[in-house]
Amino acid sequence: MKEAIAPPQAPLRLTFSQFCRRGCHVRSLMGRLECMTLSEAVKEHSVADEVAWYGKVARRKDLLSRGCTAWGLKQAVAAGTVRQICRGYYALPDADPLDLHLAQFQARRSCLTKAAQLGLWIIRPPSLPHVAAAHGRPILGCVVHKVSGPLSFMDILRQCVKCGSEVDGLVVLESAVVLKKCTILELRAEFTRREDARARSIIDMIDPQAMSIAETVARYYLRTAGFNVQGQFYVKDVGHLDLLVEGVLGVETDGERYHNTESGWAEDLRRDNLLVIKGLWCLRIPAKVVLGRPDIMLKWVRQTLAMISSASL
């Protein structure tokens, strides 16, 4: 038995007024769908996620600016995913005691202290934490930067360049590039003010191929001392040396994390043996010496270069 085929329907004919009314209805429906999509996108990031984005403690005004709502904050507090630690500040349950303390003074981490929290390279933590506060009043045990409004990543970098030494600024900016938090082009675009001449000279020193803070610091002091330095110099069968000084002396800046292991020790022995076979001198300088006593590093390099010169006579 054949299925019955429905006769084709006549095309829908609308008057102009009917067409306008239906068009308004469709636009209204599309608007509601767009709002629903935006709402769903905001819900993808919970209040706890937004607080974590600021480092586990955040200001209410900053959370609202990122799409959170007063109702959402209230619900998160009720659920225990965040807690209100004082007026206008929210924190995750595992927030750092320093951040909780600063919130009591309407302050938050900034400058080198914030850079360290973000995972950027810091030679040594400042003796006192650097904090930002709109009121600018002194806070016992802190260095206060008077800052109104949220701090952007570039604001943090700018503070580090201003507060730290030239080498402090270099390691922070270079790590930002190496860790892919920004590009050299973005840094150049940011530091264009008249007072940014120092920052621009630091940007010119950045090597995006650097592998560690010790390498960066060693390169800085060696070049400042007048040596010709190449970073990540490749030697066939050996791999990359951290630095090559004056074209004849390799320098490896050894940190405990990667070299004080069984596999790391074995690889260092392999590389050292091949360097001897190839006739290339190489110094292994502990990262602690590079970061804490660069004068000793420079002394060793000068003495070794003198030995190389005398051996070639």
Short mmCIF file of C-alpha atoms in Angstrom, two decimals:
data_model
loop_
_atom_site.label_atom_id
_atom_site.label_comp_id
_atom_site.label_asym_id
_atom_site.label_seq_id
_atom_site.Cartn_x
_atom_site.Cartn_y
_atom_site.Cartn_z
CA MET A 1 0.00 0.00 0.00
CA LYS A 2 1.43 3.31 -1.07
CA GLU A 3 1.81 6.14 1.45
CA ALA A 4 -0.43 9.11 0.91
CA ILE A 5 1.48 12.14 -0.29
CA ALA A 6 0.32 15.45 1.16
CA PRO A 7 -0.49 18.05 -1.45
CA PRO A 8 2.00 20.94 -1.64
CA GLN A 9 1.05 23.89 0.51
CA ALA A 10 0.53 27.25 -1.02
CA PRO A 11 3.32 29.75 -0.19
CA LEU A 12 2.64 31.84 2.91
CA ARG A 13 1.52 35.31 1.93
CA LEU A 14 1.80 38.11 4.49
CA THR A 15 0.65 41.65 4.38
CA PHE A 16 3.30 44.32 5.04
CA SER A 17 1.99 44.93 8.58
CA GLN A 18 2.02 41.18 9.34
CA PHE A 19 5.58 40.92 8.02
CA CYS A 20 6.72 43.78 10.28
CA ARG A 21 5.05 42.25 13.32
CA ARG A 22 6.68 38.86 12.66
CA GLY A 23 10.06 40.53 12.07
CA CYS A 24 9.83 42.29 15.44
CA HIS A 25 8.96 38.99 17.09
CA VAL A 26 12.00 37.27 15.49
CA ARG A 27 14.33 40.11 16.51
CA SER A 28 12.99 39.93 20.07
CA LEU A 29 13.53 36.17 20.13
CA MET A 30 17.07 36.54 18.77
CA GLY A 31 17.81 39.15 21.42
CA ARG A 32 16.66 36.78 24.16
CA LEU A 33 18.82 34.01 22.69
CA GLU A 34 21.85 36.30 22.63
CA CYS A 35 21.26 37.20 26.27
CA MET A 36 20.90 33.54 27.16
CA THR A 37 24.17 32.78 25.36
CA LEU A 38 25.97 35.59 27.24
CA SER A 39 24.49 34.41 30.54
CA GLU A 40 25.59 30.85 29.88
CA ALA A 41 29.09 32.08 28.97
CA VAL A 42 29.35 33.97 32.24
CA LYS A 43 28.16 30.92 34.17
CA GLU A 44 30.99 28.88 32.64
CA HIS A 45 33.33 30.81 34.93
CA SER A 46 32.13 30.59 38.51
CA VAL A 47 32.68 33.29 41.09
CA ALA A 48 35.46 31.12 42.54
CA ASP A 49 37.16 31.05 39.13
CA GLU A 50 37.04 34.83 38.92
CA VAL A 51 38.44 35.22 42.44
CA ALA A 52 41.23 32.79 41.54
CA TRP A 53 42.02 34.90 38.47
CA TYR A 54 42.96 37.74 40.84
CA GLY A 55 45.13 35.49 43.02
CA LYS A 56 42.56 34.00 45.46
CA VAL A 57 41.53 37.38 46.91
CA ALA A 58 39.57 39.92 44.88
CA ARG A 59 37.71 43.18 45.27
CA ARG A 60 33.96 43.20 44.76
CA LYS A 61 34.17 45.98 42.16
CA ASP A 62 36.70 44.00 40.12
CA LEU A 63 34.53 40.87 40.22
CA LEU A 64 31.49 42.83 39.08
CA SER A 65 33.51 44.31 36.23
CA ARG A 66 34.31 40.77 35.05
CA GLY A 67 30.66 39.76 34.81
CA CYS A 68 29.86 38.51 38.29
CA THR A 69 26.61 39.68 39.87
CA ALA A 70 25.68 40.65 43.42
CA TRP A 71 23.32 37.67 43.51
CA GLY A 72 26.10 35.37 42.26
CA LEU A 73 28.47 36.61 44.97
CA LYS A 74 25.82 36.04 47.62
CA GLN A 75 25.17 32.51 46.35
CA ALA A 76 28.89 31.68 46.27
CA VAL A 77 29.30 32.81 49.87
CA ALA A 78 26.28 30.75 50.90
CA ALA A 79 27.70 27.70 49.12
CA GLY A 80 31.08 28.14 50.81
CA THR A 81 33.08 28.33 47.57
CA VAL A 82 34.22 31.83 48.52
CA ARG A 83 34.00 33.88 51.69
CA GLN A 84 33.61 37.57 52.31
CA ILE A 85 36.59 38.51 54.47
CA CYS A 86 35.74 42.19 54.89
CA ARG A 87 33.70 44.86 53.21
CA GLY A 88 34.22 44.73 49.46
CA TYR A 89 36.66 41.77 49.46
CA TYR A 90 36.14 38.07 48.71
CA ALA A 91 38.58 35.18 49.07
CA LEU A 92 38.92 31.49 48.34
CA PRO A 93 39.09 29.17 51.36
CA ASP A 94 42.82 28.50 50.79
CA ALA A 95 43.83 32.15 50.27
CA ASP A 96 47.30 33.22 51.42
CA PRO A 97 47.41 34.84 54.89
CA LEU A 98 49.26 37.85 53.41
CA ASP A 99 46.41 38.53 50.98
CA LEU A 100 43.84 38.20 53.79
CA HIS A 101 45.87 40.62 55.91
CA LEU A 102 46.13 43.16 53.09
CA ALA A 103 42.39 43.02 52.43
CA GLN A 104 41.79 44.33 55.95
CA PHE A 105 43.60 47.50 54.84
CA GLN A 106 41.86 47.66 51.45
CA ALA A 107 45.13 46.72 49.77
CA ARG A 108 46.44 44.00 47.44
CA ARG A 109 49.76 42.74 46.13
CA SER A 110 51.54 44.76 43.48
CA CYS A 111 54.94 45.29 41.86
CA LEU A 112 57.62 42.64 42.51
CA THR A 113 55.45 40.91 45.13
CA LYS A 114 52.64 40.40 42.62
CA ALA A 115 55.09 39.43 39.86
CA ALA A 116 56.39 36.61 42.07
CA GLN A 117 52.82 35.42 42.69
CA LEU A 118 52.21 35.38 38.93
CA GLY A 119 55.19 33.07 38.44
CA LEU A 120 57.52 35.64 36.89
CA TRP A 121 61.23 35.48 37.63
CA ILE A 122 62.41 37.36 40.71
CA ILE A 123 66.06 37.38 41.81
CA ARG A 124 65.05 37.71 45.46
CA PRO A 125 61.77 38.71 47.10
CA PRO A 126 61.69 42.32 48.35
CA SER A 127 62.41 42.67 52.06
CA LEU A 128 58.92 44.16 52.49
CA PRO A 129 55.90 43.18 50.37
CA HIS A 130 54.89 45.76 47.77
CA VAL A 131 51.15 46.48 47.84
CA ALA A 132 48.65 48.70 46.04
CA ALA A 133 46.03 50.75 47.87
CA ALA A 134 43.79 53.52 46.60
CA HIS A 135 44.12 55.44 49.88
CA GLY A 136 47.93 55.46 49.68
CA ARG A 137 48.28 55.46 53.46
CA PRO A 138 51.18 53.62 55.13
CA ILE A 139 50.62 49.97 56.05
CA LEU A 140 52.94 48.54 58.67
CA GLY A 141 55.49 46.17 57.14
CA CYS A 142 54.63 47.05 53.53
CA VAL A 143 55.74 49.33 50.70
CA VAL A 144 52.55 51.04 49.52
CA HIS A 145 51.87 52.08 45.92
CA LYS A 146 48.95 54.47 45.58
CA VAL A 147 46.83 52.88 42.87
CA SER A 148 43.16 53.38 42.02
CA GLY A 149 41.25 50.79 40.04
CA PRO A 150 42.29 47.33 38.89
CA LEU A 151 45.92 46.53 38.10
CA SER A 152 46.57 45.15 34.63
CA PHE A 153 49.46 42.83 33.84
CA MET A 154 51.29 45.71 32.14
CA ASP A 155 50.74 47.87 35.24
CA ILE A 156 52.55 45.22 37.29
CA LEU A 157 55.47 45.15 34.84
CA ARG A 158 55.68 48.93 34.88
CA GLN A 159 55.87 48.97 38.67
CA CYS A 160 58.64 46.34 38.64
CA VAL A 161 60.76 48.36 36.22
CA LYS A 162 60.24 51.49 38.28
CA CYS A 163 60.95 49.94 41.70
CA GLY A 164 63.67 47.42 40.92
CA SER A 165 67.21 47.69 39.61
CA GLU A 166 67.97 47.32 35.91
CA VAL A 167 68.66 43.60 36.28
CA ASP A 168 65.49 43.16 38.36
CA GLY A 169 63.48 44.77 35.57
CA LEU A 170 65.19 42.62 32.96
CA VAL A 171 64.43 39.28 34.61
CA VAL A 172 60.77 40.24 35.13
CA LEU A 173 60.22 41.47 31.56
CA GLU A 174 62.23 38.64 30.00
CA SER A 175 60.30 36.01 31.97
CA ALA A 176 57.02 37.58 30.85
CA VAL A 177 58.12 37.02 27.24
CA VAL A 178 59.68 33.56 27.79
CA LEU A 179 56.57 32.36 29.66
CA LYS A 180 54.41 33.76 26.83
CA LYS A 181 52.45 36.15 29.00
CA CYS A 182 53.20 38.93 26.53
CA THR A 183 55.38 39.65 23.49
CA ILE A 184 58.26 42.03 22.91
CA LEU A 185 56.05 43.98 20.51
CA GLU A 186 53.42 44.40 23.24
CA LEU A 187 56.10 45.62 25.65
CA ARG A 188 57.34 48.16 23.11
CA ALA A 189 53.78 49.37 22.56
CA GLU A 190 53.27 49.77 26.32
CA PHE A 191 56.48 51.61 27.21
CA THR A 192 56.25 54.61 24.89
CA ARG A 193 56.05 57.45 27.42
CA ARG A 194 58.80 60.01 27.87
CA GLU A 195 59.68 58.54 31.27
CA ASP A 196 59.98 55.01 29.82
CA ALA A 197 63.48 55.38 28.39
CA ARG A 198 64.93 53.02 31.01
CA ALA A 199 62.26 50.40 30.28
CA ARG A 200 62.94 50.62 26.53
CA SER A 201 66.65 50.00 27.09
CA ILE A 202 65.75 46.95 29.20
CA ILE A 203 63.44 45.62 26.47
CA ASP A 204 66.37 45.82 24.03
CA MET A 205 68.26 43.38 26.30
CA ILE A 206 65.57 40.69 26.26
CA ASP A 207 66.46 37.30 24.79
CA PRO A 208 63.25 35.32 24.18
CA GLN A 209 65.32 32.11 23.91
CA ALA A 210 66.52 32.30 27.54
CA MET A 211 65.82 29.18 29.58
CA SER A 212 66.25 30.32 33.18
CA ILE A 213 66.64 33.29 35.48
CA ALA A 214 70.27 32.30 36.19
CA GLU A 215 71.08 32.41 32.48
CA THR A 216 69.48 35.85 32.16
CA VAL A 217 71.32 37.27 35.16
CA ALA A 218 74.67 35.78 34.05
CA ARG A 219 74.24 37.20 30.55
CA TYR A 220 73.42 40.63 31.98
CA TYR A 221 76.49 40.86 34.24
CA LEU A 222 78.86 39.42 31.62
CA ARG A 223 77.72 41.89 28.97
CA THR A 224 77.80 44.75 31.48
CA ALA A 225 81.42 43.76 32.19
CA GLY A 226 82.21 44.15 28.48
CA PHE A 227 82.27 40.52 27.35
CA ASN A 228 80.83 39.28 24.07
CA VAL A 229 78.08 36.82 25.01
CA GLN A 230 75.91 34.50 22.92
CA GLY A 231 72.86 32.87 24.47
CA GLN A 232 71.81 29.24 23.89
CA PHE A 233 74.86 28.43 21.75
CA TYR A 234 74.45 25.12 19.89
CA VAL A 235 77.23 22.52 19.88
CA LYS A 236 76.77 19.46 17.67
CA ASP A 237 76.16 16.23 19.63
CA VAL A 238 76.14 18.21 22.88
CA GLY A 239 73.13 20.48 22.58
CA HIS A 240 72.75 24.09 23.68
CA LEU A 241 75.07 25.79 26.14
CA ASP A 242 73.48 28.50 28.26
CA LEU A 243 76.11 31.04 27.20
CA LEU A 244 79.24 31.31 25.05
CA VAL A 245 81.67 34.02 26.20
CA GLU A 246 84.14 35.61 23.77
CA GLY A 247 83.48 32.76 21.34
CA VAL A 248 85.70 30.34 23.29
CA LEU A 249 84.26 29.72 26.77
CA GLY A 250 80.99 27.96 27.46
CA VAL A 251 79.10 28.83 30.65
CA GLU A 252 76.42 26.60 32.15
CA THR A 253 74.35 28.07 34.99
CA ASP A 254 73.30 25.02 36.97
CA GLY A 255 70.22 25.11 39.17
CA GLU A 256 69.49 22.41 41.74
CA ARG A 257 66.06 21.58 40.37
CA TYR A 258 67.25 20.17 37.03
CA HIS A 259 70.84 19.15 37.74
CA ASN A 260 70.73 17.55 41.21
CA THR A 261 69.01 14.41 39.94
CA GLU A 262 70.32 11.08 38.74
CA SER A 263 69.30 11.71 35.14
CA GLY A 264 70.49 15.32 35.24
CA TRP A 265 73.88 14.29 36.62
CA ALA A 266 74.31 11.62 33.95
CA GLU A 267 73.43 14.08 31.17
CA ASP A 268 75.86 16.68 32.54
CA LEU A 269 78.68 14.09 32.52
CA ARG A 270 77.88 13.14 28.93
CA ARG A 271 77.90 16.75 27.78
CA ASP A 272 81.08 17.60 29.70
CA ASN A 273 82.96 14.64 28.19
CA LEU A 274 81.94 15.60 24.67
CA LEU A 275 82.96 19.22 25.25
CA VAL A 276 86.44 18.02 26.32
CA ILE A 277 86.66 15.85 23.20
CA LYS A 278 85.69 18.82 21.02
CA GLY A 279 88.24 21.05 22.78
CA LEU A 280 85.71 23.57 24.10
CA TRP A 281 86.26 24.99 27.57
CA CYS A 282 83.17 25.18 29.78
CA LEU A 283 82.47 26.47 33.28
CA ARG A 284 79.63 25.13 35.39
CA ILE A 285 78.57 27.88 37.77
CA PRO A 286 75.88 27.21 40.40
CA ALA A 287 72.79 29.35 40.02
CA LYS A 288 73.18 30.44 43.65
CA VAL A 289 76.54 32.00 42.79
CA VAL A 290 75.16 33.72 39.69
CA LEU A 291 72.19 35.19 41.57
CA GLY A 292 73.91 35.94 44.86
CA ARG A 293 77.56 36.61 44.04
CA PRO A 294 77.90 37.66 40.39
CA ASP A 295 81.32 39.13 41.26
CA ILE A 296 82.62 35.59 41.89
CA MET A 297 81.19 34.45 38.55
CA LEU A 298 82.98 37.30 36.75
CA LYS A 299 86.24 36.45 38.54
CA TRP A 300 86.03 32.81 37.44
CA VAL A 301 85.26 33.82 33.84
CA ARG A 302 88.22 36.25 33.71
CA GLN A 303 90.59 33.67 35.17
CA THR A 304 89.45 31.00 32.71
CA LEU A 305 89.75 33.32 29.72
CA ALA A 306 93.28 34.15 30.83
CA MET A 307 94.11 30.42 30.97
CA ILE A 308 92.66 29.92 27.48
CA SER A 309 94.73 32.82 26.14
CA SER A 310 97.94 31.53 27.70
CA ALA A 311 97.30 27.99 26.43
CA SER A 312 96.98 29.24 22.85
CA LEU A 313 100.39 30.97 22.92
#
